[in-house]
Amino acid sequence: MSTAQPENAGAATPGPRILLYSDDVDARAQVRLAVGRRLRRGAPDIEWVEVATAAAVIAQAESGGLDLLILDGEADKVGGLGLARQLKDEIFRCPPTLVLTGRPQDAWLASWSNADAVVSRPLDPVELHGAVAAIVEPSAVTR
């Protein structure tokens, strides 16, 4: 009888990698709190990649390995809506994007930005968590 185990037997399944862009540290904390540590019970922890500049978003998106980009549409200098459109136009196989808008009436802007999902402020934790899970659960399997 052999006691050999497969090479990855003890390795934990990596959690989803989610990039979170906002120039406001409090907004980033609010999103992380609303989404939670993991997408469901027993799932691996989310790996958050927090960035505060558009240049950092572009660099991370180009490097790959991300399951979702959450972009703050209210960020100063470069808003998440315009940035989402730029990423979708310029990056081959751009990760899915979820944009946060300032109000529900801005949903048409999210459509223009080619975002995969939109959540408006004030953030509803149940809605945000559900939107993230709907996008990430299928894409984490194919990463």
PDB file of C-alpha atoms in Angstrom:
ATOM      1  CA  MET A   1       0.000   0.000   0.000  1.00  0.00           C
ATOM      2  CA  SER A   2       1.431   3.355  -1.037  1.00  0.00           C
ATOM      3  CA  THR A   3       1.281   6.503   1.043  1.00  0.00           C
ATOM      4  CA  ALA A   4       2.257   8.772  -1.819  1.00  0.00           C
ATOM      5  CA  GLN A   5      -0.057  11.713  -2.341  1.00  0.00           C
ATOM      6  CA  PRO A   6      -0.611  13.796  -5.438  1.00  0.00           C
ATOM      7  CA  GLU A   7       1.779  16.710  -5.755  1.00  0.00           C
ATOM      8  CA  ASN A   8      -0.909  19.349  -4.992  1.00  0.00           C
ATOM      9  CA  ALA A   9      -2.755  17.382  -2.320  1.00  0.00           C
ATOM     10  CA  GLY A  10      -1.904  19.797   0.496  1.00  0.00           C
ATOM     11  CA  ALA A  11      -2.138  22.961  -1.573  1.00  0.00           C
ATOM     12  CA  ALA A  12      -5.108  25.174  -0.898  1.00  0.00           C
ATOM     13  CA  THR A  13      -7.169  26.296  -3.834  1.00  0.00           C
ATOM     14  CA  PRO A  14      -6.339  29.938  -4.507  1.00  0.00           C
ATOM     15  CA  GLY A  15      -9.143  32.409  -4.035  1.00  0.00           C
ATOM     16  CA  PRO A  16     -10.275  34.889  -6.638  1.00  0.00           C
ATOM     17  CA  ARG A  17      -8.019  37.874  -7.330  1.00  0.00           C
ATOM     18  CA  ILE A  18     -10.045  41.069  -7.427  1.00  0.00           C
ATOM     19  CA  LEU A  19      -8.585  44.433  -8.320  1.00  0.00           C
ATOM     20  CA  LEU A  20     -10.238  47.305  -6.449  1.00  0.00           C
ATOM     21  CA  TYR A  21      -9.679  50.810  -7.834  1.00  0.00           C
ATOM     22  CA  SER A  22     -10.598  53.969  -5.968  1.00  0.00           C
ATOM     23  CA  ASP A  23      -8.628  57.015  -4.962  1.00  0.00           C
ATOM     24  CA  ASP A  24     -10.638  57.020  -1.710  1.00  0.00           C
ATOM     25  CA  VAL A  25      -9.299  54.605   0.912  1.00  0.00           C
ATOM     26  CA  ASP A  26     -12.646  54.692   2.737  1.00  0.00           C
ATOM     27  CA  ALA A  27     -14.510  53.676  -0.425  1.00  0.00           C
ATOM     28  CA  ARG A  28     -12.144  50.726  -0.873  1.00  0.00           C
ATOM     29  CA  ALA A  29     -12.702  49.659   2.734  1.00  0.00           C
ATOM     30  CA  GLN A  30     -16.483  49.909   2.271  1.00  0.00           C
ATOM     31  CA  VAL A  31     -16.343  47.658  -0.812  1.00  0.00           C
ATOM     32  CA  ARG A  32     -14.156  45.069   0.915  1.00  0.00           C
ATOM     33  CA  LEU A  33     -16.486  45.033   3.913  1.00  0.00           C
ATOM     34  CA  ALA A  34     -19.588  44.717   1.715  1.00  0.00           C
ATOM     35  CA  VAL A  35     -18.183  41.863  -0.394  1.00  0.00           C
ATOM     36  CA  GLY A  36     -16.709  40.022   2.563  1.00  0.00           C
ATOM     37  CA  ARG A  37     -13.710  37.789   3.054  1.00  0.00           C
ATOM     38  CA  ARG A  38     -14.937  35.052   0.725  1.00  0.00           C
ATOM     39  CA  LEU A  39     -17.773  34.568  -1.737  1.00  0.00           C
ATOM     40  CA  ARG A  40     -19.439  31.673   0.092  1.00  0.00           C
ATOM     41  CA  ARG A  41     -18.921  29.437   3.083  1.00  0.00           C
ATOM     42  CA  GLY A  42     -15.956  27.148   2.618  1.00  0.00           C
ATOM     43  CA  ALA A  43     -14.608  29.102  -0.355  1.00  0.00           C
ATOM     44  CA  PRO A  44     -11.022  30.359  -0.332  1.00  0.00           C
ATOM     45  CA  ASP A  45     -10.375  33.927   0.771  1.00  0.00           C
ATOM     46  CA  ILE A  46     -10.496  36.686  -1.816  1.00  0.00           C
ATOM     47  CA  GLU A  47      -7.122  38.167  -2.710  1.00  0.00           C
ATOM     48  CA  TRP A  48      -7.647  41.924  -2.973  1.00  0.00           C
ATOM     49  CA  VAL A  49      -5.352  44.004  -5.164  1.00  0.00           C
ATOM     50  CA  GLU A  50      -5.985  47.603  -4.145  1.00  0.00           C
ATOM     51  CA  VAL A  51      -4.851  50.463  -6.355  1.00  0.00           C
ATOM     52  CA  ALA A  52      -5.436  54.212  -6.262  1.00  0.00           C
ATOM     53  CA  THR A  53      -4.311  55.305  -9.741  1.00  0.00           C
ATOM     54  CA  ALA A  54      -5.426  54.576 -13.281  1.00  0.00           C
ATOM     55  CA  ALA A  55      -1.851  53.722 -14.289  1.00  0.00           C
ATOM     56  CA  ALA A  56      -1.743  51.002 -11.628  1.00  0.00           C
ATOM     57  CA  VAL A  57      -5.072  49.586 -12.866  1.00  0.00           C
ATOM     58  CA  ILE A  58      -3.789  49.390 -16.430  1.00  0.00           C
ATOM     59  CA  ALA A  59      -0.504  47.767 -15.372  1.00  0.00           C
ATOM     60  CA  GLN A  60      -2.272  45.154 -13.222  1.00  0.00           C
ATOM     61  CA  ALA A  61      -4.885  44.403 -15.888  1.00  0.00           C
ATOM     62  CA  GLU A  62      -2.201  43.947 -18.542  1.00  0.00           C
ATOM     63  CA  SER A  63      -0.214  41.581 -16.326  1.00  0.00           C
ATOM     64  CA  GLY A  64      -3.194  39.206 -16.077  1.00  0.00           C
ATOM     65  CA  GLY A  65      -4.301  36.819 -13.370  1.00  0.00           C
ATOM     66  CA  LEU A  66      -7.271  38.910 -12.207  1.00  0.00           C
ATOM     67  CA  ASP A  67     -10.794  37.535 -11.963  1.00  0.00           C
ATOM     68  CA  LEU A  68     -12.569  40.889 -11.646  1.00  0.00           C
ATOM     69  CA  LEU A  69     -11.905  44.624 -11.762  1.00  0.00           C
ATOM     70  CA  ILE A  70     -14.037  46.775  -9.458  1.00  0.00           C
ATOM     71  CA  LEU A  71     -13.727  50.383 -10.593  1.00  0.00           C
ATOM     72  CA  ASP A  72     -14.977  53.458  -8.741  1.00  0.00           C
ATOM     73  CA  GLY A  73     -16.903  55.633 -11.153  1.00  0.00           C
ATOM     74  CA  GLU A  74     -16.530  58.567  -8.757  1.00  0.00           C
ATOM     75  CA  ALA A  75     -12.715  58.464  -8.568  1.00  0.00           C
ATOM     76  CA  ASP A  76     -10.992  61.811  -9.114  1.00  0.00           C
ATOM     77  CA  LYS A  77      -8.784  62.487 -12.148  1.00  0.00           C
ATOM     78  CA  VAL A  78      -9.662  59.245 -13.975  1.00  0.00           C
ATOM     79  CA  GLY A  79     -13.101  57.864 -13.216  1.00  0.00           C
ATOM     80  CA  GLY A  80     -13.849  54.181 -13.301  1.00  0.00           C
ATOM     81  CA  LEU A  81     -16.395  54.449 -16.130  1.00  0.00           C
ATOM     82  CA  GLY A  82     -13.976  55.916 -18.649  1.00  0.00           C
ATOM     83  CA  LEU A  83     -11.260  53.610 -17.413  1.00  0.00           C
ATOM     84  CA  ALA A  84     -13.523  50.571 -17.901  1.00  0.00           C
ATOM     85  CA  ARG A  85     -14.155  51.565 -21.493  1.00  0.00           C
ATOM     86  CA  GLN A  86     -10.448  52.132 -22.116  1.00  0.00           C
ATOM     87  CA  LEU A  87      -9.534  48.740 -20.653  1.00  0.00           C
ATOM     88  CA  LYS A  88     -12.210  46.917 -22.668  1.00  0.00           C
ATOM     89  CA  ASP A  89     -11.020  48.644 -25.868  1.00  0.00           C
ATOM     90  CA  GLU A  90      -7.293  48.223 -25.325  1.00  0.00           C
ATOM     91  CA  ILE A  91      -6.638  44.999 -23.400  1.00  0.00           C
ATOM     92  CA  PHE A  92      -7.076  41.659 -25.110  1.00  0.00           C
ATOM     93  CA  ARG A  93      -9.178  39.382 -22.880  1.00  0.00           C
ATOM     94  CA  CYS A  94      -9.758  42.122 -20.357  1.00  0.00           C
ATOM     95  CA  PRO A  95     -11.049  40.738 -17.055  1.00  0.00           C
ATOM     96  CA  PRO A  96     -14.713  41.371 -16.271  1.00  0.00           C
ATOM     97  CA  THR A  97     -15.437  44.801 -14.836  1.00  0.00           C
ATOM     98  CA  LEU A  98     -17.895  45.977 -12.228  1.00  0.00           C
ATOM     99  CA  VAL A  99     -18.301  49.736 -11.911  1.00  0.00           C
ATOM    100  CA  LEU A 100     -19.577  51.639  -8.919  1.00  0.00           C
ATOM    101  CA  THR A 101     -21.700  54.634  -9.837  1.00  0.00           C
ATOM    102  CA  GLY A 102     -22.697  57.629  -7.766  1.00  0.00           C
ATOM    103  CA  ARG A 103     -26.424  57.145  -8.303  1.00  0.00           C
ATOM    104  CA  PRO A 104     -28.832  54.735  -9.998  1.00  0.00           C
ATOM    105  CA  GLN A 105     -29.471  57.213 -12.834  1.00  0.00           C
ATOM    106  CA  ASP A 106     -25.871  56.688 -14.005  1.00  0.00           C
ATOM    107  CA  ALA A 107     -26.580  53.127 -15.174  1.00  0.00           C
ATOM    108  CA  TRP A 108     -26.591  54.324 -18.807  1.00  0.00           C
ATOM    109  CA  LEU A 109     -22.977  55.442 -18.342  1.00  0.00           C
ATOM    110  CA  ALA A 110     -22.072  51.961 -17.181  1.00  0.00           C
ATOM    111  CA  SER A 111     -23.615  50.622 -20.370  1.00  0.00           C
ATOM    112  CA  TRP A 112     -21.487  53.049 -22.394  1.00  0.00           C
ATOM    113  CA  SER A 113     -18.376  51.945 -20.492  1.00  0.00           C
ATOM    114  CA  ASN A 114     -18.865  48.287 -21.553  1.00  0.00           C
ATOM    115  CA  ALA A 115     -18.830  47.231 -17.896  1.00  0.00           C
ATOM    116  CA  ASP A 116     -20.067  43.730 -17.144  1.00  0.00           C
ATOM    117  CA  ALA A 117     -21.989  44.882 -14.072  1.00  0.00           C
ATOM    118  CA  VAL A 118     -22.920  48.054 -12.225  1.00  0.00           C
ATOM    119  CA  VAL A 119     -23.765  48.771  -8.613  1.00  0.00           C
ATOM    120  CA  SER A 120     -24.857  52.233  -7.531  1.00  0.00           C
ATOM    121  CA  ARG A 121     -24.288  54.050  -4.283  1.00  0.00           C
ATOM    122  CA  PRO A 122     -25.223  53.903  -1.546  1.00  0.00           C
ATOM    123  CA  LEU A 123     -23.761  50.412  -1.618  1.00  0.00           C
ATOM    124  CA  ASP A 124     -26.065  47.579  -0.626  1.00  0.00           C
ATOM    125  CA  PRO A 125     -23.805  44.785   0.684  1.00  0.00           C
ATOM    126  CA  VAL A 126     -26.168  42.039  -0.488  1.00  0.00           C
ATOM    127  CA  GLU A 127     -26.396  43.502  -4.013  1.00  0.00           C
ATOM    128  CA  LEU A 128     -22.635  44.095  -4.271  1.00  0.00           C
ATOM    129  CA  HIS A 129     -21.733  40.646  -2.948  1.00  0.00           C
ATOM    130  CA  GLY A 130     -24.219  39.040  -5.345  1.00  0.00           C
ATOM    131  CA  ALA A 131     -22.888  40.986  -8.330  1.00  0.00           C
ATOM    132  CA  VAL A 132     -19.290  40.044  -7.504  1.00  0.00           C
ATOM    133  CA  ALA A 133     -20.166  36.368  -6.956  1.00  0.00           C
ATOM    134  CA  ALA A 134     -22.128  36.192 -10.217  1.00  0.00           C
ATOM    135  CA  ILE A 135     -19.079  37.351 -12.149  1.00  0.00           C
ATOM    136  CA  VAL A 136     -16.235  35.735 -10.211  1.00  0.00           C
ATOM    137  CA  GLU A 137     -17.506  32.228  -9.499  1.00  0.00           C
ATOM    138  CA  PRO A 138     -17.509  31.164 -13.185  1.00  0.00           C
ATOM    139  CA  SER A 139     -14.288  33.033 -14.110  1.00  0.00           C
ATOM    140  CA  ALA A 140     -12.251  31.764 -11.140  1.00  0.00           C
ATOM    141  CA  VAL A 141     -12.626  28.228 -12.468  1.00  0.00           C
ATOM    142  CA  THR A 142     -11.124  29.117 -15.859  1.00  0.00           C
ATOM    143  CA  ARG A 143      -8.229  31.221 -14.552  1.00  0.00           C
TER     144      ARG A 143
END
